[in-house]
mmCIF file of C-alpha atoms in Angstrom:
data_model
loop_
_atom_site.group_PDB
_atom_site.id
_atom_site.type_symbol
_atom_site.label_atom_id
_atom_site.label_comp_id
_atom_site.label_asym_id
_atom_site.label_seq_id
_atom_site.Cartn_x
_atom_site.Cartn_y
_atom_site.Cartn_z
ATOM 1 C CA UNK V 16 12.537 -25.147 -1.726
ATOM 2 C CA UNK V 17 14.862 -23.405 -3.930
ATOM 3 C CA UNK V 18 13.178 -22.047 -7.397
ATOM 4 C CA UNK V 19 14.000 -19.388 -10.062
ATOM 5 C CA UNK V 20 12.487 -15.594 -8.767
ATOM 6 C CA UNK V 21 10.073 -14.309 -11.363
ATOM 7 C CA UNK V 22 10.964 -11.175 -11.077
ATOM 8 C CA UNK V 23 12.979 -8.915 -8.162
ATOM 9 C CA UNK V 24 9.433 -8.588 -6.122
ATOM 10 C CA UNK V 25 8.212 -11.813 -5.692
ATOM 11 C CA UNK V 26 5.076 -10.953 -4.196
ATOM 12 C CA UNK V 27 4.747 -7.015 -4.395
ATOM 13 C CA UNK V 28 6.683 -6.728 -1.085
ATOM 14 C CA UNK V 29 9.429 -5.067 -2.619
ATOM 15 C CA UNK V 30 7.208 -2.158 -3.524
ATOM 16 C CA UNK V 31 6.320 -1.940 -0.344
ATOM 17 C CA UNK V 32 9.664 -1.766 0.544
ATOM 18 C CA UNK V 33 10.805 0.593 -1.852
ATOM 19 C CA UNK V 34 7.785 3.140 -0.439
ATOM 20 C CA UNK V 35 8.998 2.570 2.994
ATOM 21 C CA UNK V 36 12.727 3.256 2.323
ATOM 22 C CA UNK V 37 11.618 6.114 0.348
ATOM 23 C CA UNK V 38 10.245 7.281 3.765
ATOM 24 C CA UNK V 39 12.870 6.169 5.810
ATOM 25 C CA UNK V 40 15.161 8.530 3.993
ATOM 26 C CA UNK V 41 13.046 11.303 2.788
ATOM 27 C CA UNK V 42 13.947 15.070 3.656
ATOM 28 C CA UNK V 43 11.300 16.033 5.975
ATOM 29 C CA UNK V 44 12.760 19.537 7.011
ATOM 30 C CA UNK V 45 13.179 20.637 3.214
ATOM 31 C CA UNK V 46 9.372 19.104 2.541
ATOM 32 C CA UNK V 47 6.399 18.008 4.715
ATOM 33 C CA UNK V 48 7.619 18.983 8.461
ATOM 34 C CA UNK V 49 8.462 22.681 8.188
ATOM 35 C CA UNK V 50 5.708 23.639 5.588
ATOM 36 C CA UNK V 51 7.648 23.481 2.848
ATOM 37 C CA UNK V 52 5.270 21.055 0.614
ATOM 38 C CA UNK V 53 1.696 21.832 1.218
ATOM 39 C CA UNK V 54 -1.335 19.763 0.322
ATOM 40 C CA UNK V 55 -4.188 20.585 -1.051
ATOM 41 C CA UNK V 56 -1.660 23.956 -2.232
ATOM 42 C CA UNK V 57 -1.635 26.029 -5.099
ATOM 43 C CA UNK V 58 0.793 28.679 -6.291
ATOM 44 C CA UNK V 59 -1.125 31.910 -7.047
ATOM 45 C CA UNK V 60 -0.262 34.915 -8.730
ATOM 46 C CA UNK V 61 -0.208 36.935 -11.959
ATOM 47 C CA UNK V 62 2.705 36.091 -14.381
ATOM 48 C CA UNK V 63 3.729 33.358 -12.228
ATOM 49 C CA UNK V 64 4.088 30.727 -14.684
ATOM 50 C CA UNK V 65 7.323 29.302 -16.335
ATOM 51 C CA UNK V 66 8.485 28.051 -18.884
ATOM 52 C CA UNK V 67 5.557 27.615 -20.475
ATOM 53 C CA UNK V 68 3.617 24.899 -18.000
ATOM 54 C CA UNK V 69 0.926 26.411 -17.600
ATOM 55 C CA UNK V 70 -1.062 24.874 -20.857
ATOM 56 C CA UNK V 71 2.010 22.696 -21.381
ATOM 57 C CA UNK V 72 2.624 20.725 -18.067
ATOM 58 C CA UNK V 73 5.864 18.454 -17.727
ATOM 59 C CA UNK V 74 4.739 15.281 -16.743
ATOM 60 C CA UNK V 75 6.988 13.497 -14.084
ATOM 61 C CA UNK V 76 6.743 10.625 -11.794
ATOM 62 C CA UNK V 77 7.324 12.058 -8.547
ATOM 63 C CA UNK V 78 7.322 15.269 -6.397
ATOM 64 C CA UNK V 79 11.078 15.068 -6.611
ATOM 65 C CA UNK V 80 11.483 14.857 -9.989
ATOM 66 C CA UNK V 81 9.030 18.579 -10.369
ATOM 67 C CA UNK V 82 11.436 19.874 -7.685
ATOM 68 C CA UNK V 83 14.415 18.935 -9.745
ATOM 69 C CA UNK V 84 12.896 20.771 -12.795
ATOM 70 C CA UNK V 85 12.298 23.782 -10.821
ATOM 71 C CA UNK V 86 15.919 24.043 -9.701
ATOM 72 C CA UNK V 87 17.068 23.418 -12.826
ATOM 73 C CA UNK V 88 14.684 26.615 -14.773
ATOM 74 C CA UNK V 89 15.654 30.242 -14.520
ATOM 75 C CA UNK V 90 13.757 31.969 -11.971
ATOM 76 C CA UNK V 91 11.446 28.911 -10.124
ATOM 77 C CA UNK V 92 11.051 28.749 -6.907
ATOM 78 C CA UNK V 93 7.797 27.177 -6.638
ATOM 79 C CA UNK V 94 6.111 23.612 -8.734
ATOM 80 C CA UNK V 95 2.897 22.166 -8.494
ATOM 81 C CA UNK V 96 2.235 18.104 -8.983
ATOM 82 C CA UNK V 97 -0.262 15.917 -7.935
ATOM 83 C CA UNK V 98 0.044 13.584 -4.846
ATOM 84 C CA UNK V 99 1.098 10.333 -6.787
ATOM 85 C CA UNK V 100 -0.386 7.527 -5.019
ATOM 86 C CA UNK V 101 0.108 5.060 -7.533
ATOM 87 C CA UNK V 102 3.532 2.872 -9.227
ATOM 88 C CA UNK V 103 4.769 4.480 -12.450
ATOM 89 C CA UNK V 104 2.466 7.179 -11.907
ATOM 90 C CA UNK V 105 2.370 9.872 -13.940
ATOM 91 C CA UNK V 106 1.221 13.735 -12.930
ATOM 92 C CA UNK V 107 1.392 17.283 -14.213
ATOM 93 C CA UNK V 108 4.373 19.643 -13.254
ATOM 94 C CA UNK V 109 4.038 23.227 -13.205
ATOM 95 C CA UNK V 110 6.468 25.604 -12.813
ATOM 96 C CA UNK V 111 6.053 28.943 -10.880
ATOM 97 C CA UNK V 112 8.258 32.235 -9.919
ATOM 98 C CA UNK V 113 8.817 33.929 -6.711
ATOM 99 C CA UNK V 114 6.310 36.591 -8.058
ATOM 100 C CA UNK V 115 3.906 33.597 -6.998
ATOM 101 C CA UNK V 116 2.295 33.074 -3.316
ATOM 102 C CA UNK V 117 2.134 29.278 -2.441
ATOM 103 C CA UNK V 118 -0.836 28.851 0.218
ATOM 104 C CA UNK V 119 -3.089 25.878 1.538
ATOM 105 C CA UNK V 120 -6.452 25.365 0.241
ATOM 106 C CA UNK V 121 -9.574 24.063 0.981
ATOM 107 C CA UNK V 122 -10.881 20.411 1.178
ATOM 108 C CA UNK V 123 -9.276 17.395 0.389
ATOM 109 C CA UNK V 124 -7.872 17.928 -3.107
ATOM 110 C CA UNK V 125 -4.378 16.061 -3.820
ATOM 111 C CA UNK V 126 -1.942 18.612 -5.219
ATOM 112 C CA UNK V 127 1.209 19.492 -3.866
ATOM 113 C CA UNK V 128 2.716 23.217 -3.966
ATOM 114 C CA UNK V 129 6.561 22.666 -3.171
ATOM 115 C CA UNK V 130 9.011 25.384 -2.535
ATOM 116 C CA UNK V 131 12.006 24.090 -4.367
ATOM 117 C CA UNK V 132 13.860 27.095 -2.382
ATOM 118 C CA UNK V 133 13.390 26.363 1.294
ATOM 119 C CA UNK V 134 15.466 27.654 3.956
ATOM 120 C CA UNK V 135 13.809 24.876 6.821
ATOM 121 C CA UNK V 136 16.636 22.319 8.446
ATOM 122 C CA UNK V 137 16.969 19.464 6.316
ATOM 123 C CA UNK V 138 16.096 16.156 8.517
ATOM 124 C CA UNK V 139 15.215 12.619 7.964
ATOM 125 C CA UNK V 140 14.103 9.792 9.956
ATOM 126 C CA UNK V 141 17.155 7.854 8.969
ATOM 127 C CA UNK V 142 19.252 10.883 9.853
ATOM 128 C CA UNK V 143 17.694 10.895 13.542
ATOM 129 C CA UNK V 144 18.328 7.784 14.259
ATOM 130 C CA UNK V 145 15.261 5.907 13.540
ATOM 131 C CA UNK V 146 15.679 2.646 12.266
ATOM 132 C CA UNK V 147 13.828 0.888 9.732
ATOM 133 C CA UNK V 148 12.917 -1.907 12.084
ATOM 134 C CA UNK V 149 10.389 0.317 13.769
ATOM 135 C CA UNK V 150 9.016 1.953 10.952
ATOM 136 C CA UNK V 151 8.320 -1.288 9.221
ATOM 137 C CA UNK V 152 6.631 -2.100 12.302
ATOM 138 C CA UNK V 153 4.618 1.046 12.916
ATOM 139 C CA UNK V 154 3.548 0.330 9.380
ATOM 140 C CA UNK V 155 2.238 -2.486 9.689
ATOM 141 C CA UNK V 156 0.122 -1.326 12.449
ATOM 142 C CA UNK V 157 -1.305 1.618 10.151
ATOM 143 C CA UNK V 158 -1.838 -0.946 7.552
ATOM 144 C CA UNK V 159 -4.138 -2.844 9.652
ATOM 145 C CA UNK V 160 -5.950 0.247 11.352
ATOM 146 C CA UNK V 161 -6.453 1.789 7.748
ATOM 147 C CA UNK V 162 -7.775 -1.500 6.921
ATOM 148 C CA UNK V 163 -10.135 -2.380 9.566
ATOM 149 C CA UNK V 164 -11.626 1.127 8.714
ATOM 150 C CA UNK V 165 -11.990 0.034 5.311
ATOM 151 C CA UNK V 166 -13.584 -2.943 6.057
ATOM 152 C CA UNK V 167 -15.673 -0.722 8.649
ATOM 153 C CA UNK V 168 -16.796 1.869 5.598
ATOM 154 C CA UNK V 169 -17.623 -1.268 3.042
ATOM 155 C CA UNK V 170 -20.437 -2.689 5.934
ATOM 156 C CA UNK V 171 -21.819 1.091 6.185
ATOM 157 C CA UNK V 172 -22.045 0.607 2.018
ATOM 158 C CA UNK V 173 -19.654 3.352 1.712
ATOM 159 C CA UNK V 174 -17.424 0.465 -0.603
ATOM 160 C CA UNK V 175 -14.756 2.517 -2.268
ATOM 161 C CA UNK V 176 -14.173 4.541 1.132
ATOM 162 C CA UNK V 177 -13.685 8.483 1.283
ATOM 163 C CA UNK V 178 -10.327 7.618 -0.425
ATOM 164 C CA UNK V 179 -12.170 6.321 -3.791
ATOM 165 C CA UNK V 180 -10.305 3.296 -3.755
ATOM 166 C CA UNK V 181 -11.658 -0.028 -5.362
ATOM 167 C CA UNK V 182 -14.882 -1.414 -4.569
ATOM 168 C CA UNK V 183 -14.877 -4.078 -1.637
ATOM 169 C CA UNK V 184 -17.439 -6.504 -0.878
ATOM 170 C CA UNK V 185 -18.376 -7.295 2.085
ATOM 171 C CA UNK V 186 -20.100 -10.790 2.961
ATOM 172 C CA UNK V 187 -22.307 -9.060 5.760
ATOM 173 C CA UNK V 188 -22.506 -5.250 4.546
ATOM 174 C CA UNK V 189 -25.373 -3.861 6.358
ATOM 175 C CA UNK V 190 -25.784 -6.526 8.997
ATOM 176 C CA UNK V 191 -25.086 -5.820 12.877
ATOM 177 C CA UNK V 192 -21.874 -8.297 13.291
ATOM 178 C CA UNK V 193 -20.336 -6.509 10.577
ATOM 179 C CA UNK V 194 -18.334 -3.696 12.040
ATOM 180 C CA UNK V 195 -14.704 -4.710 13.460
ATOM 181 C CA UNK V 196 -14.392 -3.166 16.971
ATOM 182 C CA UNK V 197 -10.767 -3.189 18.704
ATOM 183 C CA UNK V 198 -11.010 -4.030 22.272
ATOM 184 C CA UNK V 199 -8.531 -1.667 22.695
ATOM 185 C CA UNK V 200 -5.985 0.947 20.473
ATOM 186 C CA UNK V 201 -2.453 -0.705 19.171
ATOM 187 C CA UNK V 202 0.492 -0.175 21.369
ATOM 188 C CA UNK V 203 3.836 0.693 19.302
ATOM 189 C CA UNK V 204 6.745 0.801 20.745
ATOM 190 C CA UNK V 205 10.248 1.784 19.957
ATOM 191 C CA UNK V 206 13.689 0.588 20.236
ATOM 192 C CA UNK V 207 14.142 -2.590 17.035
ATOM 193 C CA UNK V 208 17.553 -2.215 15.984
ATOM 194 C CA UNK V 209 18.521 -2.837 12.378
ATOM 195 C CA UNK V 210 21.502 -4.684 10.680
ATOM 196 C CA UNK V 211 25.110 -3.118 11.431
ATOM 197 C CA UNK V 212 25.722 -3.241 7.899
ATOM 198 C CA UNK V 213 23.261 0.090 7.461
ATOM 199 C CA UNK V 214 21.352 -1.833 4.508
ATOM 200 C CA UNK V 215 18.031 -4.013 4.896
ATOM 201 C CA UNK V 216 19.566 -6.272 2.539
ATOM 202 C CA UNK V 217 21.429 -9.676 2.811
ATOM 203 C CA UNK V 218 23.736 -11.283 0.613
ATOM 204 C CA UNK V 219 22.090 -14.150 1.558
ATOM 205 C CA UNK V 220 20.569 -16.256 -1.251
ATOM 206 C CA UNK V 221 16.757 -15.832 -0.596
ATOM 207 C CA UNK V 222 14.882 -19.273 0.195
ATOM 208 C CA UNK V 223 11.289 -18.942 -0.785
ATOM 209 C CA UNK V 224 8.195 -20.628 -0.421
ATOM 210 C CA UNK V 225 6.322 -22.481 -3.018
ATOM 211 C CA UNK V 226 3.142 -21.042 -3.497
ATOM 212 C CA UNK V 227 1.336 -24.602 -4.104
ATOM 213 C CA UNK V 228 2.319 -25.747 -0.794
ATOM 214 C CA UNK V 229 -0.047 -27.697 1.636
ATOM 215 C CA UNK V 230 -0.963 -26.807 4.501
ATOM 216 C CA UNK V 231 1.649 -29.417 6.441
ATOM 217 C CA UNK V 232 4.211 -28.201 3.725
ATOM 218 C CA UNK V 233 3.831 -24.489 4.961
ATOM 219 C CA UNK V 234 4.290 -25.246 8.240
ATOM 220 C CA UNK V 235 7.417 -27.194 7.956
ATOM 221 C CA UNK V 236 8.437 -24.120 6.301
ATOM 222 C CA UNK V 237 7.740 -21.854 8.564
ATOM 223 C CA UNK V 238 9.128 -24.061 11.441
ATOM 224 C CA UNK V 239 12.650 -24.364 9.751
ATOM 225 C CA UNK V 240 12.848 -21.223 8.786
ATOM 226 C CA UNK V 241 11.980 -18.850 11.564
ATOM 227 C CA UNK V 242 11.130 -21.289 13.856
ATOM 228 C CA UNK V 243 7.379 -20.624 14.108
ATOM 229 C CA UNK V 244 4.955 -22.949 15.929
ATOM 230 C CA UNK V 245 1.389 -24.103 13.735
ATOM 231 C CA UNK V 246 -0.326 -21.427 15.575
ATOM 232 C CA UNK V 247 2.259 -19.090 14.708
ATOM 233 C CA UNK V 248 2.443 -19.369 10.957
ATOM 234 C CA UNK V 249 -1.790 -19.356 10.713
ATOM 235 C CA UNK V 250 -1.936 -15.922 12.578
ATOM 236 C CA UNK V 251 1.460 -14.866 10.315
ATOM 237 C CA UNK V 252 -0.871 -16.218 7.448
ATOM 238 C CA UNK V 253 -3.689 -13.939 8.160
ATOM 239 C CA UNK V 254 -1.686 -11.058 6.521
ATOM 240 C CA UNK V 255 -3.067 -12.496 3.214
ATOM 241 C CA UNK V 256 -6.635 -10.706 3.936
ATOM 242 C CA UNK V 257 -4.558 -7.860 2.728
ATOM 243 C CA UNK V 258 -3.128 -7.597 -0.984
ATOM 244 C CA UNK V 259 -3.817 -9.175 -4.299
ATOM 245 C CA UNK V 260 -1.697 -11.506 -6.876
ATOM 246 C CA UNK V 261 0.748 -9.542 -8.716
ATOM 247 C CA UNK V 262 0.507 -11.044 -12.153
ATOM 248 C CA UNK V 263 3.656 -9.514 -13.803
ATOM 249 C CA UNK V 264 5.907 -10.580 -10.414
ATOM 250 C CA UNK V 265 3.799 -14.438 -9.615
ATOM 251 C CA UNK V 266 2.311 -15.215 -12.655
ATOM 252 C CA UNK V 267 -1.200 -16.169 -10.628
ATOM 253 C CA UNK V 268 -4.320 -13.746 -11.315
ATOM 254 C CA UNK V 269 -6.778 -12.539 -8.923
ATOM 255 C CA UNK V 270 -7.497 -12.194 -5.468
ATOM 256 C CA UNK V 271 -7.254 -13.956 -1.599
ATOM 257 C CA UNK V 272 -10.738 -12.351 -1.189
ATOM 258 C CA UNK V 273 -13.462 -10.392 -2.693
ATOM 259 C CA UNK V 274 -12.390 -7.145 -0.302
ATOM 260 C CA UNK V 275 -8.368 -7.407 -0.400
ATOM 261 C CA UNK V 276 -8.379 -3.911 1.212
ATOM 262 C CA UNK V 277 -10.295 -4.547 3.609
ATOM 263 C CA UNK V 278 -8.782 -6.144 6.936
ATOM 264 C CA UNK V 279 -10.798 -8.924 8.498
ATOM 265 C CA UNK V 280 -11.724 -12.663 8.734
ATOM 266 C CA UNK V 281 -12.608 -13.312 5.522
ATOM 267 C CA UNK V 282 -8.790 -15.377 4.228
ATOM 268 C CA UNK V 283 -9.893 -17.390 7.075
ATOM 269 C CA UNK V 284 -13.094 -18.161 6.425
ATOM 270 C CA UNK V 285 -12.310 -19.287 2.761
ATOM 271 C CA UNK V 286 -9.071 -21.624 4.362
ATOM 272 C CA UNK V 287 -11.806 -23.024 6.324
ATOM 273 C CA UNK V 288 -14.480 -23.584 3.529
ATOM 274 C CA UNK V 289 -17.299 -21.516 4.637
ATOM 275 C CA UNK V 290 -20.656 -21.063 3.068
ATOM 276 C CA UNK V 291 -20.056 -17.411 1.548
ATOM 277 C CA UNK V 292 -21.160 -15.247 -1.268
ATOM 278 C CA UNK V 293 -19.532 -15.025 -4.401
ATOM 279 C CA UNK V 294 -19.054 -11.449 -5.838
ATOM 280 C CA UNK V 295 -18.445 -11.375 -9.721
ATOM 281 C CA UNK V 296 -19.888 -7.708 -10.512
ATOM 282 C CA UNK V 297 -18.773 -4.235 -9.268
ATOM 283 C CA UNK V 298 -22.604 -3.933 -7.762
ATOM 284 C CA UNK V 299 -21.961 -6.612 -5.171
ATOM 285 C CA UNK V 300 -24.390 -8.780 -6.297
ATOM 286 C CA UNK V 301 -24.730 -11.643 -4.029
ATOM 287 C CA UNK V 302 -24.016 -15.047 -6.264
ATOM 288 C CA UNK V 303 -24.407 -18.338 -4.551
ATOM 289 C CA UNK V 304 -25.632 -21.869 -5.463
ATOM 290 C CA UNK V 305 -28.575 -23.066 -7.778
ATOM 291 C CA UNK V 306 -30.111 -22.761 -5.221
ATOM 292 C CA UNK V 307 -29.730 -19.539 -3.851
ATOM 293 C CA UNK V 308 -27.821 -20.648 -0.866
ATOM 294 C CA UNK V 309 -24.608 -19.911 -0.085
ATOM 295 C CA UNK V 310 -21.712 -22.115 -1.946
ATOM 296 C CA UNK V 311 -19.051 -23.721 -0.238
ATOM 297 C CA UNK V 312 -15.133 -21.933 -1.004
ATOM 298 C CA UNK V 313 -13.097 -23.686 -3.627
ATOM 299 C CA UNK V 314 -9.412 -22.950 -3.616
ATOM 300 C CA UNK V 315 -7.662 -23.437 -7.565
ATOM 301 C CA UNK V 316 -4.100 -21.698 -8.073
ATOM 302 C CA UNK V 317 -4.680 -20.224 -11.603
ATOM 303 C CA UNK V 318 -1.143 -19.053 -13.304
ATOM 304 C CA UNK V 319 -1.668 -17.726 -17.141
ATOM 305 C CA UNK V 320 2.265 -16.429 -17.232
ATOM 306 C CA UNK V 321 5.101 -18.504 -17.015
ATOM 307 C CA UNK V 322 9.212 -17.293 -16.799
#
């Protein structure tokens, strides 16, 4: 099964990973814990600018990288930057003196006041004595709450949900069966242990999957591998309802499904070649046969970069 890695990522998980280590090892006391990042914050106050940001922001990647400026300027104490939600994001950094007042605003706006200055403990999960194991896990479990909700807003037509993210499409927006209700709330629970070696990476050489694999091939895979059963590796394999192809890292273009942010069904239903929709517009516009009936799903691996 061995082949050449397009890229470090394969699949987009090592983003994912890089967010989650990123949390595993953030400073909560100096930042979100103790109140000293606040968001929606501002920094008021006359004469409270530096350096000149005001009109003429510096434009940074992170919150980190606005804290760093502000240590590094004569007289800051406080910085402003918006919440970067994206990769490579880039956002406005302004620079403020202690003549300034940070405070919490109103609403749900996304920018951060920071004091570069503060006195709280400095903690992080990692220094606790969390491990990674569990908040992997615990992530997953948000990932699939936040995306059952999702799914939830799309078949009330709210598609881009309160966070204005893409559109999804539904197949049954507006119809009764719709709605995804839990029979009852996740359980998490503590106590995974990670690798004595204090890193969540092998030296092991990493044996990958081929994308173009069958559906025997897959589970051969998945049996010699980790030692899952059939059943096993098609519930594993309903992860894809999730996510999107990563171009740049896979080299394959669009989606699993029409609502990738969304979690439901609907990877399943397409495995299984069920009469669906087709979406091709941003209105949702229900596309089927020549008809007007609902076409069948048609699987083709489409890859327009090679390595």
């Amino acid at each position: 099964y061995e082949r050449p890695s397009p890229s470090s990522s394969n699949n987009g998980l090592g983003d994912a990973i890089e967010f989650l280590e990123y949390i595993f090892t953030l400073d909560l006391g100096k930042t979100w814990a103790s109140g000293c990042y606040v968001k929606p914050g501002a920094v008021s106050g006359a004469n409270a600018h530096l350096a000149g940001t005001r009109h003429d922001p510096i434009w940074v990647s992170t919150v980190e990288e606005c804290r760093d400026h502000c240590l590094n300027t004569t007289d800051c104490k406080y910085f402003t930057v918006p919440h970067l939600r994206h990769i490579n994001a880039n956002g406005p950094c302004r620079l403020f003196s202690g003549a300034g007042t940070q405070r919490q605003t109103r609403g749900s706006g996304r920018l951060i006041a920071g004091d570069a200055y503060c006195e709280a403990d400095s903690w992080s999960l990692q220094s606790r004595g969390k491990s990674r194991a569990d908040l992997w896990a615990f992530a997953s479990l948000v990932a699939v709450e936040e995306g059952i909700q999702r799914h939830n807003w799309a078949c009330d037509g709210d598609r881009r949900s309160p966070h204005n993210g893409p559109i999804m499409c539904t197949q049954f927006e507006g119809e009764d069966q719709c709605s995804i209700e839990l029979p009852r709330p996740f359980v998490f629970k503590t106590g995974r242990k990670d690798c004595k070696s204090g890193s969540f990476m092998t030296d092991k050489k990493e044996n990958s999957p081929d994308e173009h694999f069958n559906g025997t091939m897959a589970v051969r895979f998945m049996e010699d591998n980790f030692g899952f059963s059939a059943k096993e590796t098609v519930t594993a394999m309903g992860a894809h309802t999730v996510g999107r192809f990563h171009q740049r890292q896979t080299g394959h273009k669009y989606v699993w499904t029409t609502d990738f942010q969304a979690f439901n069904n609907q990877y399943y239903r397409n495995i299984a070649g069920k009469e669906d929709w087709f979406f091709d517009d941003d209105e949702c516009n229900k596309v089927g046969d020549a008809w007007g009936n609902k076409g069948h799903a048609v699987w083709i691996a489409k890859m327009n970069q090679v390595y």
